[in-house]
PDB file of C-alpha atoms in Angstrom:
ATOM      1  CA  UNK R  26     -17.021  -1.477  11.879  1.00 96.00           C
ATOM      2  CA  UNK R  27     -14.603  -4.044  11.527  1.00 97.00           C
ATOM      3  CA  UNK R  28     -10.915  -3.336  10.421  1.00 98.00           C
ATOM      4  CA  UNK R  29      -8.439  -5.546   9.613  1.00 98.00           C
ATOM      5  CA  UNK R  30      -4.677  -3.739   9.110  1.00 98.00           C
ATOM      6  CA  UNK R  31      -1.749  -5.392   7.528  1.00 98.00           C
ATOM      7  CA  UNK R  32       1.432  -4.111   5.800  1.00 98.00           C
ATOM      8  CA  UNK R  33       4.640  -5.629   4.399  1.00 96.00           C
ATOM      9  CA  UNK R  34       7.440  -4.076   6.428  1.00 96.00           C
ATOM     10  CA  UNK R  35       5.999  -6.355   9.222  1.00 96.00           C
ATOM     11  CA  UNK R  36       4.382  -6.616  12.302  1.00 96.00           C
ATOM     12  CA  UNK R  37       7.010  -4.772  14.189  1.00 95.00           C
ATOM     13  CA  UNK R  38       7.095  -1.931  11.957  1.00 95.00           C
ATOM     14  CA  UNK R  39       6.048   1.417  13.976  1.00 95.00           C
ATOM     15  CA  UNK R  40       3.906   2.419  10.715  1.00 96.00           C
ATOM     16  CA  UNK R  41       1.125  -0.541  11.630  1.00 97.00           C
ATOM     17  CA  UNK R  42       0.946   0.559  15.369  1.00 96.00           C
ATOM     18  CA  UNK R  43       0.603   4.060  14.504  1.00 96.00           C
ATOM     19  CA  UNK R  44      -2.326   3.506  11.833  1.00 97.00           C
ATOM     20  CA  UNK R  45      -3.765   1.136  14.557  1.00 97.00           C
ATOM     21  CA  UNK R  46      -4.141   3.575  16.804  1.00 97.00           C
ATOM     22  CA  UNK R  47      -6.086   5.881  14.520  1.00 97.00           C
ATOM     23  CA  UNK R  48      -8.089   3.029  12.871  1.00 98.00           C
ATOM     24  CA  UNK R  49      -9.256   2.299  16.436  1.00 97.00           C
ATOM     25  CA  UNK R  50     -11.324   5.908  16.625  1.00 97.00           C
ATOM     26  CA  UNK R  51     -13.283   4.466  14.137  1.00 98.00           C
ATOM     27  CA  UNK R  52     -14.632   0.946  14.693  1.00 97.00           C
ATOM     28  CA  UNK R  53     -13.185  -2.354  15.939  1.00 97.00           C
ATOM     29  CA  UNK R  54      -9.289  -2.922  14.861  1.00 97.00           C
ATOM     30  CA  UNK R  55      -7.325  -6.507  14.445  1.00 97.00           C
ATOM     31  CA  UNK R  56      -3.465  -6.575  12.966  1.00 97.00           C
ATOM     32  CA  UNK R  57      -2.843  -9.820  10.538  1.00 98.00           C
ATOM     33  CA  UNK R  58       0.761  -8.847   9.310  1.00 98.00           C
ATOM     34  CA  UNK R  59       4.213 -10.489   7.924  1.00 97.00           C
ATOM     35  CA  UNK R  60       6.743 -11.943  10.045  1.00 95.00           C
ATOM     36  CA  UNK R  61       9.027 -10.902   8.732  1.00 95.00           C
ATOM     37  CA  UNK R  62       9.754  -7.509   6.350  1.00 93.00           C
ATOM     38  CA  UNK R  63       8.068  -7.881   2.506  1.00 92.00           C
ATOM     39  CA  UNK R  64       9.127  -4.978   0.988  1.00 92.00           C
ATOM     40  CA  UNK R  65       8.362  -5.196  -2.768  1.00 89.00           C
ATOM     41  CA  UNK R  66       6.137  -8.433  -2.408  1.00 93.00           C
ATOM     42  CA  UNK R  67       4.076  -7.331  -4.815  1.00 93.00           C
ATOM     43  CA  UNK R  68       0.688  -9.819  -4.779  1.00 96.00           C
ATOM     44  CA  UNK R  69       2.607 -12.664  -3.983  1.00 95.00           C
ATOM     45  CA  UNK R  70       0.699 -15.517  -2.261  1.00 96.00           C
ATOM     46  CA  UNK R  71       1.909 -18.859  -1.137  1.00 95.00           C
ATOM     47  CA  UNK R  72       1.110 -21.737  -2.651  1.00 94.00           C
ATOM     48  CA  UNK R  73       4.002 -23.990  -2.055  1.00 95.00           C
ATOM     49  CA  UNK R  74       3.725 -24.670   1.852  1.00 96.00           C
ATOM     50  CA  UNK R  75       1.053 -24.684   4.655  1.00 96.00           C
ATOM     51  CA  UNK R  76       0.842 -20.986   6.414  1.00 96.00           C
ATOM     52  CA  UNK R  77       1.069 -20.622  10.708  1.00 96.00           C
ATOM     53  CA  UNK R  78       0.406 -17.614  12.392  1.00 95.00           C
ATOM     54  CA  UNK R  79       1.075 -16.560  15.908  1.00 96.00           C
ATOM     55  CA  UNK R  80      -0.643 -14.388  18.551  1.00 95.00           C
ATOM     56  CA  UNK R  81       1.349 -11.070  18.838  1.00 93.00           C
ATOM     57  CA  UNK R  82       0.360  -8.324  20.732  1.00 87.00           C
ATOM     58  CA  UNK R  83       0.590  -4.442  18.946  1.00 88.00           C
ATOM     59  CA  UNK R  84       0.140  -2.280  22.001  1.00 84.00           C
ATOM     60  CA  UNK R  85      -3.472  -2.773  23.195  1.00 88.00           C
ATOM     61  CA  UNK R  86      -4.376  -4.282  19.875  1.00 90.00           C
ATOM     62  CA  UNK R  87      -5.071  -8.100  18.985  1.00 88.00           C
ATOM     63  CA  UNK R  88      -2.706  -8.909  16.194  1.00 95.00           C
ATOM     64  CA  UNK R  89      -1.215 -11.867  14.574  1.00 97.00           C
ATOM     65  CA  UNK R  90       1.984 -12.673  12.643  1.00 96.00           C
ATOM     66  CA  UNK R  91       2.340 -14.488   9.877  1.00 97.00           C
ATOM     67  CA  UNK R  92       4.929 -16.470   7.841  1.00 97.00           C
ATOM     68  CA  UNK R  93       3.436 -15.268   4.355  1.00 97.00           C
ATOM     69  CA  UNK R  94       3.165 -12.399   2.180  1.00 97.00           C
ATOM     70  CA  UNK R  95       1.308  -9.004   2.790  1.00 97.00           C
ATOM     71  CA  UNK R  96      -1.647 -10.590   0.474  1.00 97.00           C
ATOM     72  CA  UNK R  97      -1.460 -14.038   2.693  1.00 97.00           C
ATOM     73  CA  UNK R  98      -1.649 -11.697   5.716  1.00 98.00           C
ATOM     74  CA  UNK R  99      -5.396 -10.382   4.430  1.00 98.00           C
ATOM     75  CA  UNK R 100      -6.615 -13.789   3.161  1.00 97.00           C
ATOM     76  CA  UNK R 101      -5.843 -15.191   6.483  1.00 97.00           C
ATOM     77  CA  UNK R 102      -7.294 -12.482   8.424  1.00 97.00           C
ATOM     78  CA  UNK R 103     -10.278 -12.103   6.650  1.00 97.00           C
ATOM     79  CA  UNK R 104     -10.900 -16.066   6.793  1.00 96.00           C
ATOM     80  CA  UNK R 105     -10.870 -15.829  10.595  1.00 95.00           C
ATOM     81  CA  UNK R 106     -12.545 -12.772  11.609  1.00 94.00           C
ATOM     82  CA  UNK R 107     -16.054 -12.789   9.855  1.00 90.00           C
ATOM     83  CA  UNK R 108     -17.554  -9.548   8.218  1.00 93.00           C
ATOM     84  CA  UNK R 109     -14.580  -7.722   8.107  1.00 97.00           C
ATOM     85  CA  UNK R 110     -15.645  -4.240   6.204  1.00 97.00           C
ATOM     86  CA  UNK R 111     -12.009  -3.011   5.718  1.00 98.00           C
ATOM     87  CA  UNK R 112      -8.752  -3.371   5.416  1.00 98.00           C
ATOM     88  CA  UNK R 113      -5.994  -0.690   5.865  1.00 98.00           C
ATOM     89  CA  UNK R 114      -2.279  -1.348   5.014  1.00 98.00           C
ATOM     90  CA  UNK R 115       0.596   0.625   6.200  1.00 94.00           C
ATOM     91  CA  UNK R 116       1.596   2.970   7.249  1.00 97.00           C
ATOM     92  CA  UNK R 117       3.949   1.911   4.511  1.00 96.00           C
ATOM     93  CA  UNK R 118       8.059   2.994   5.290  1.00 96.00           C
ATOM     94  CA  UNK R 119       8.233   4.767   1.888  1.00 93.00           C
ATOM     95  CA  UNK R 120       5.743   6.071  -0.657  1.00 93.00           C
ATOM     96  CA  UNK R 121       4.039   3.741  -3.016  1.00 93.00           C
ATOM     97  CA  UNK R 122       4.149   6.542  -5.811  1.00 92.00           C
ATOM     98  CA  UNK R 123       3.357   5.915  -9.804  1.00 89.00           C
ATOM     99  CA  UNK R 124       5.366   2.938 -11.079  1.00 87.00           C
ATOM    100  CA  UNK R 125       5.656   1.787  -7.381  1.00 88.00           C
ATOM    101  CA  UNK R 126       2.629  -0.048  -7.522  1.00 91.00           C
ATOM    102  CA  UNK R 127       3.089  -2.502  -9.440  1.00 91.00           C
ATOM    103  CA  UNK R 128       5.803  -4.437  -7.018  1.00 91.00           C
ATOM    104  CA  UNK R 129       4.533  -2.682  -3.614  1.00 94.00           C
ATOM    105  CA  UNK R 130       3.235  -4.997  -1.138  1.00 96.00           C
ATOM    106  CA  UNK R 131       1.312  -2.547   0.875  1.00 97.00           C
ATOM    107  CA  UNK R 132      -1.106  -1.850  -1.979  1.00 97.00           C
ATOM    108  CA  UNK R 133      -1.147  -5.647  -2.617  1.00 97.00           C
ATOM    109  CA  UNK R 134      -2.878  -6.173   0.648  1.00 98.00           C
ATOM    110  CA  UNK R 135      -5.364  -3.478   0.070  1.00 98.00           C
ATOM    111  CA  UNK R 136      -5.813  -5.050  -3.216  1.00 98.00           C
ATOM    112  CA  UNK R 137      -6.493  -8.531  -2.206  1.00 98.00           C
ATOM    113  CA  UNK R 138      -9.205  -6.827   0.661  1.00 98.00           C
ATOM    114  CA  UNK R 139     -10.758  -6.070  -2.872  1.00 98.00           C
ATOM    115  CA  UNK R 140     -10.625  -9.734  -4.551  1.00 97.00           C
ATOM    116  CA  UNK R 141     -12.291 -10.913  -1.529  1.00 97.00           C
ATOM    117  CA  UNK R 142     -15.262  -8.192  -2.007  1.00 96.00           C
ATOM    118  CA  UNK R 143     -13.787  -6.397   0.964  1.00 97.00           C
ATOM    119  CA  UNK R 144     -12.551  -2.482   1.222  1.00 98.00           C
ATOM    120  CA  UNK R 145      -9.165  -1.382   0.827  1.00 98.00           C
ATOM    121  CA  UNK R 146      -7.029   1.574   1.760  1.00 98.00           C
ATOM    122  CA  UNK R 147      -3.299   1.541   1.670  1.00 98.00           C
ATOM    123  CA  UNK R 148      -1.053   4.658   3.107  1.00 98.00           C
ATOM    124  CA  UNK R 149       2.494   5.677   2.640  1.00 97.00           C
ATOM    125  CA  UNK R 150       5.260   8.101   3.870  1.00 96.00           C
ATOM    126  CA  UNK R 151       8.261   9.111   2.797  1.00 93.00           C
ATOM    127  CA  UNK R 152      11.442   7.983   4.471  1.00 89.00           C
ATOM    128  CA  UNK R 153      14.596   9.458   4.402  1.00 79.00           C
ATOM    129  CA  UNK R 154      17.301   9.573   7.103  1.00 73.00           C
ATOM    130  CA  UNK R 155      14.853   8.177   9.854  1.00 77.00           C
ATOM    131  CA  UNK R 156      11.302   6.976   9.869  1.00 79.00           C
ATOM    132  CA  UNK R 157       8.441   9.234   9.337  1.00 86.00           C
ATOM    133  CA  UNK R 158       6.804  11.070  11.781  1.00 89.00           C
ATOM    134  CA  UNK R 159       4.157   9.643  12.582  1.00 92.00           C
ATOM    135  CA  UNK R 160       2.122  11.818  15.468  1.00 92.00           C
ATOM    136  CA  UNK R 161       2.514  14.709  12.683  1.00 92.00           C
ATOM    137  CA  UNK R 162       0.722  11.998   9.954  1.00 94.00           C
ATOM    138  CA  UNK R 163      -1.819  10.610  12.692  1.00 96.00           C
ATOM    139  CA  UNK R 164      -4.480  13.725  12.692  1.00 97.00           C
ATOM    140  CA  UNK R 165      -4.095  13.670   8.917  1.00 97.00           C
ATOM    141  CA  UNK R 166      -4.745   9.757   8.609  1.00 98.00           C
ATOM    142  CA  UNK R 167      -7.508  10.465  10.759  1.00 98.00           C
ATOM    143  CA  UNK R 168      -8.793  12.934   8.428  1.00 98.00           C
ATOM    144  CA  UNK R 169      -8.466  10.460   5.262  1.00 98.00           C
ATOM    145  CA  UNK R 170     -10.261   7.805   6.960  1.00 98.00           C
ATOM    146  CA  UNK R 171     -12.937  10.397   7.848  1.00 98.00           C
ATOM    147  CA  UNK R 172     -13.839  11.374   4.521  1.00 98.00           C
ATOM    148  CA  UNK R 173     -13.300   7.495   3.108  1.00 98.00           C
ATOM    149  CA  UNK R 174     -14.645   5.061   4.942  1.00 98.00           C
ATOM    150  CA  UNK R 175     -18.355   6.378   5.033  1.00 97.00           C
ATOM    151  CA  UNK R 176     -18.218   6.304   1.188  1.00 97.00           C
ATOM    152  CA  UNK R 177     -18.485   2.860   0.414  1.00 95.00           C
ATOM    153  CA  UNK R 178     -18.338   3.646  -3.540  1.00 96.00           C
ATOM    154  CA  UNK R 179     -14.741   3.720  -2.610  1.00 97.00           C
ATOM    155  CA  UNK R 180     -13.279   0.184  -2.933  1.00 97.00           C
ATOM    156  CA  UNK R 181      -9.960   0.529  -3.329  1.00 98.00           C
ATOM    157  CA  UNK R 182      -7.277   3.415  -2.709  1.00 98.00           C
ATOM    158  CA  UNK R 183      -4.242   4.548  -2.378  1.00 98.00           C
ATOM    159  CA  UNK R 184      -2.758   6.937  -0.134  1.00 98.00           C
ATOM    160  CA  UNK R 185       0.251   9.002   0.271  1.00 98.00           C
ATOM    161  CA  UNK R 186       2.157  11.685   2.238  1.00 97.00           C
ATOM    162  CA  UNK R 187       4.421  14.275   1.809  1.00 95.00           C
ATOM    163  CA  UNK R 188       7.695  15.124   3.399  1.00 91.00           C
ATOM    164  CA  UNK R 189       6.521  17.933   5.168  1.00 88.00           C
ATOM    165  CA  UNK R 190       3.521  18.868   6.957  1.00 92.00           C
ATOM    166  CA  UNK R 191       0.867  18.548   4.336  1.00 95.00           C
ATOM    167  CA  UNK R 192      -1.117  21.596   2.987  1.00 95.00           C
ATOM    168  CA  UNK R 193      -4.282  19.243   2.633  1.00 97.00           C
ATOM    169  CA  UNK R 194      -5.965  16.477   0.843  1.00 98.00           C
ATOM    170  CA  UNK R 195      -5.846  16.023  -3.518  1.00 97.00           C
ATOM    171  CA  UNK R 196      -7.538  13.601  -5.453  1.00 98.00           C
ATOM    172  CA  UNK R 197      -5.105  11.949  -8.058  1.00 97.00           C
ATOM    173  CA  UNK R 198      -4.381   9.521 -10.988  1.00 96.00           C
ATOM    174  CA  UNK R 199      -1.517   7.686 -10.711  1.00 95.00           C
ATOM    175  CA  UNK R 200       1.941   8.917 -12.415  1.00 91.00           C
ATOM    176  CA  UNK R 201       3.009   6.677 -15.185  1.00 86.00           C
ATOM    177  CA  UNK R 202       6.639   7.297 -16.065  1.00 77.00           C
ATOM    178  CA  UNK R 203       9.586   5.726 -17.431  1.00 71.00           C
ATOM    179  CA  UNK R 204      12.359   4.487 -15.914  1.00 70.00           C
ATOM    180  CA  UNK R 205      16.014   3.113 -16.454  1.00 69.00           C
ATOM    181  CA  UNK R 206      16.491   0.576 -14.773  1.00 73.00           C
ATOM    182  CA  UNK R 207      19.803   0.461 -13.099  1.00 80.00           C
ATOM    183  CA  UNK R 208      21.660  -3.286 -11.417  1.00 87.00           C
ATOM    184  CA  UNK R 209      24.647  -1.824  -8.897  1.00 88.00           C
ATOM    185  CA  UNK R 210      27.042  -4.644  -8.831  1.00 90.00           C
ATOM    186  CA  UNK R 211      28.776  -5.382  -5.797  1.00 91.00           C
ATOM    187  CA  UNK R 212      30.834  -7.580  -3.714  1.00 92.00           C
ATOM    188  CA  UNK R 213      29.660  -9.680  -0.290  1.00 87.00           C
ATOM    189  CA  UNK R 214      32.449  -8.776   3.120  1.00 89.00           C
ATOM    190  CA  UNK R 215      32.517 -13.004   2.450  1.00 86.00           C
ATOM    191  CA  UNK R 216      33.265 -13.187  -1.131  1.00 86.00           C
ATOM    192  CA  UNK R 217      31.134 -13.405  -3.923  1.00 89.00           C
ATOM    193  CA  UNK R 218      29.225 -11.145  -5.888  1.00 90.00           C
ATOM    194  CA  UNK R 219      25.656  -9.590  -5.451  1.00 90.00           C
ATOM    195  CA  UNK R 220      23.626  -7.154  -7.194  1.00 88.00           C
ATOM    196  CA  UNK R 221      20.867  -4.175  -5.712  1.00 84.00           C
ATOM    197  CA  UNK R 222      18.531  -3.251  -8.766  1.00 79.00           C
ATOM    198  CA  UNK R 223      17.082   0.503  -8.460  1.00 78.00           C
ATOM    199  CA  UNK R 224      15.287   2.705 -10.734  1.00 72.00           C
ATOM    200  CA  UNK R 225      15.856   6.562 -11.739  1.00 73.00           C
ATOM    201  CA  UNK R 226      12.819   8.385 -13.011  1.00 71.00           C
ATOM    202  CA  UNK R 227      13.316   9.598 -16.568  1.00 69.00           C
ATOM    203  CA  UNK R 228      10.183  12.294 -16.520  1.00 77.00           C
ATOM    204  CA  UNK R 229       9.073  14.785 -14.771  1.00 83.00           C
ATOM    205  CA  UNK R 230       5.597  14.172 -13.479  1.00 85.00           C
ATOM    206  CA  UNK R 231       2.557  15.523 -14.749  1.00 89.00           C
ATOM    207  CA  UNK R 232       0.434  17.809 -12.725  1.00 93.00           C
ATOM    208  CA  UNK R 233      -2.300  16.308 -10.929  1.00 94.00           C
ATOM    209  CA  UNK R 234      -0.404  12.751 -10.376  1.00 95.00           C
ATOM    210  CA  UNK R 235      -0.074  11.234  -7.536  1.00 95.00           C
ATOM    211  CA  UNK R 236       3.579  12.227  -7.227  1.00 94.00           C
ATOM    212  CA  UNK R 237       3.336  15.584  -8.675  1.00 95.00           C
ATOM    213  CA  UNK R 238       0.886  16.118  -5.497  1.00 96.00           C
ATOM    214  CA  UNK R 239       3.191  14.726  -3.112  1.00 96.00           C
ATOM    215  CA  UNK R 240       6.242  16.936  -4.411  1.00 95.00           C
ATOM    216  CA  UNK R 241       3.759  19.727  -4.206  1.00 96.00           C
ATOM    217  CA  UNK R 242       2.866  19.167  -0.253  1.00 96.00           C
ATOM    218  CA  UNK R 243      -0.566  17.663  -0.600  1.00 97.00           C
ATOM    219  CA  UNK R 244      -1.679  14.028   0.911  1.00 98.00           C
ATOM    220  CA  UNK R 245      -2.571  12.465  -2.092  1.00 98.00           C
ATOM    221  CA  UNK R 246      -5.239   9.805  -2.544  1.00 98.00           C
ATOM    222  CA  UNK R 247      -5.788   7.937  -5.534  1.00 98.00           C
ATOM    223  CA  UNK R 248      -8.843   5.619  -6.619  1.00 98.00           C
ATOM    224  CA  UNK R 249      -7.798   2.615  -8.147  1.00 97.00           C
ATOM    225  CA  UNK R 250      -9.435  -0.515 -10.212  1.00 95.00           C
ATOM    226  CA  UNK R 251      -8.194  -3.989 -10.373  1.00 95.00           C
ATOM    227  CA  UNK R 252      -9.148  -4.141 -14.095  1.00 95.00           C
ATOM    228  CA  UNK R 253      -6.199  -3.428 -16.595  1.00 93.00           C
ATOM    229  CA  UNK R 254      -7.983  -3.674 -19.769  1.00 96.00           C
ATOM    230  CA  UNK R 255      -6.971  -0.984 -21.565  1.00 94.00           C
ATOM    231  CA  UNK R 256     -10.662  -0.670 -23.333  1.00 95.00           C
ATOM    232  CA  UNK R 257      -9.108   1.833 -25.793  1.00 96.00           C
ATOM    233  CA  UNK R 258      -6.856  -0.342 -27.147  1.00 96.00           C
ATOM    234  CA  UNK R 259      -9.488  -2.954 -26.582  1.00 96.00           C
ATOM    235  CA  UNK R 260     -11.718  -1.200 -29.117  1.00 96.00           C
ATOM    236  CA  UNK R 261      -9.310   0.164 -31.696  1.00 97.00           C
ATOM    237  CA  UNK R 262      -8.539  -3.972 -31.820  1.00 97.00           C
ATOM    238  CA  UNK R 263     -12.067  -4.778 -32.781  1.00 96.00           C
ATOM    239  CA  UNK R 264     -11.931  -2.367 -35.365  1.00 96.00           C
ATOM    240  CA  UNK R 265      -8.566  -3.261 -36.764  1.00 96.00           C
ATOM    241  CA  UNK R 266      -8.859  -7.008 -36.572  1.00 97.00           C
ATOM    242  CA  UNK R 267     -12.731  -8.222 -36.378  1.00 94.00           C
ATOM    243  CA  UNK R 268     -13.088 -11.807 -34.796  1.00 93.00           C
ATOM    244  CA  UNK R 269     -15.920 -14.311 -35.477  1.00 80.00           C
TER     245      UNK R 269
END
């Protein structure tokens, strides 16, 4: 099995040598990742300028680095390693929860594995006053790419872990909450203003969502499409306003 592994905190990040290392137990492993950190890429790509990439050893793993986003990172890998089956992104630094997805890069990369009729798995942790810990993750990664990657019904998921040392594996749908959107002003040590933009949650989450699981211990793993027709609301319009 081939697996290509990107992310979009960057080639440097200790999240993409740690999955490495467990992808590794499972088939043949090459690291195509940002330059530079992408945090919140979303499914960027670049169209405006050529992309270079540059041989950069992970360890004892081929990788490459590359002056794109997390979704250029894929294209690029997949367009010079033939019959690629997979693609894993992460370990993300920070969960990819809910409302998260739509702006995370991480997922992005699994996502774009899927445009190309490839696989794709992304995984998160939790960060808080210093990076996860990833030898406590590892056996658990290990144990998600055990029960996924024989399944190839599976094309696209997403993958996240708790705080703490996980009470086991859940299957979830993704939390959909509101938000209010918050813009902190400050000012720049040169002069100037600038701005952060953060979020607060205004629900709690429902049980059986991909955060609710997290908050409640469990690695959770959620099955996603790239199709956002909402076929409800698809059909109700036929009704209500008949065409042709």
């Amino acid at each position: 099995m081939r697996i290509l592994i990107s992310n979009d905190d960057g080639i440097y990040s200790p999240g993409i040598a740690a999955l490495a290392k467990v992808a590794a137990r499972f088939g043949d492993v090459r690291v195509v990742a940002p330059d530079v950190e992408m945090s919140s890429a979303g499914h960027a790509v670049t169209a405006s300028r050529p992309l270079t990439y540059k041989r950069t050893t992970i360890g004892s793993f081929e990788g490459y680095r590359v002056n794109g986003t997390p979704a250029d990172c894929v294209a690029l890998g997949a367009y010079h390693w033939e019959k690629v089956d997979v693609v894993l992104s992460g370990i993300n630094l920070g969960n990819n929860l809910g409302n998260s997805m739509w702006h995370s890069g991480t997922l992005a990369a699994a996502k774009q594995a899927v445009l190309l009729g490839l696989r794709g798995i992304a995984f998160s942790a939790p960060v808080y006053d210093d990076e996860p810990n990833f030898e406590a993750i590892e056996p658990w990664v290990e144990d998600v790419l055990a029960l996924l990657l024989p399944d190839p019904a599976l094309k696209l998921i997403n993958v996240n872990f708790p705080n703490d040392q996980p009470k086991g594996l859940r299957w979830t749908r993704q939390s959909v909450r509101h938000y209010s959107g918050k813009v902190v002003p400050g000012t720049h040590p040169q002069g100037g203003k600038h701005f952060w933009f953060t979020v607060i949650p205004l629900e709690a989450p429902d049980e059986g969502t991909d955060r609710w699981s997290v908050e409640q211990g469990y690695v959770s793993m959620t099955p996603l499409r790239l199709d956002l027709t909402n076929e409800q609301e698809l059909a109700q319009a036929q009704v209500r306003h008949p065409l042709g």
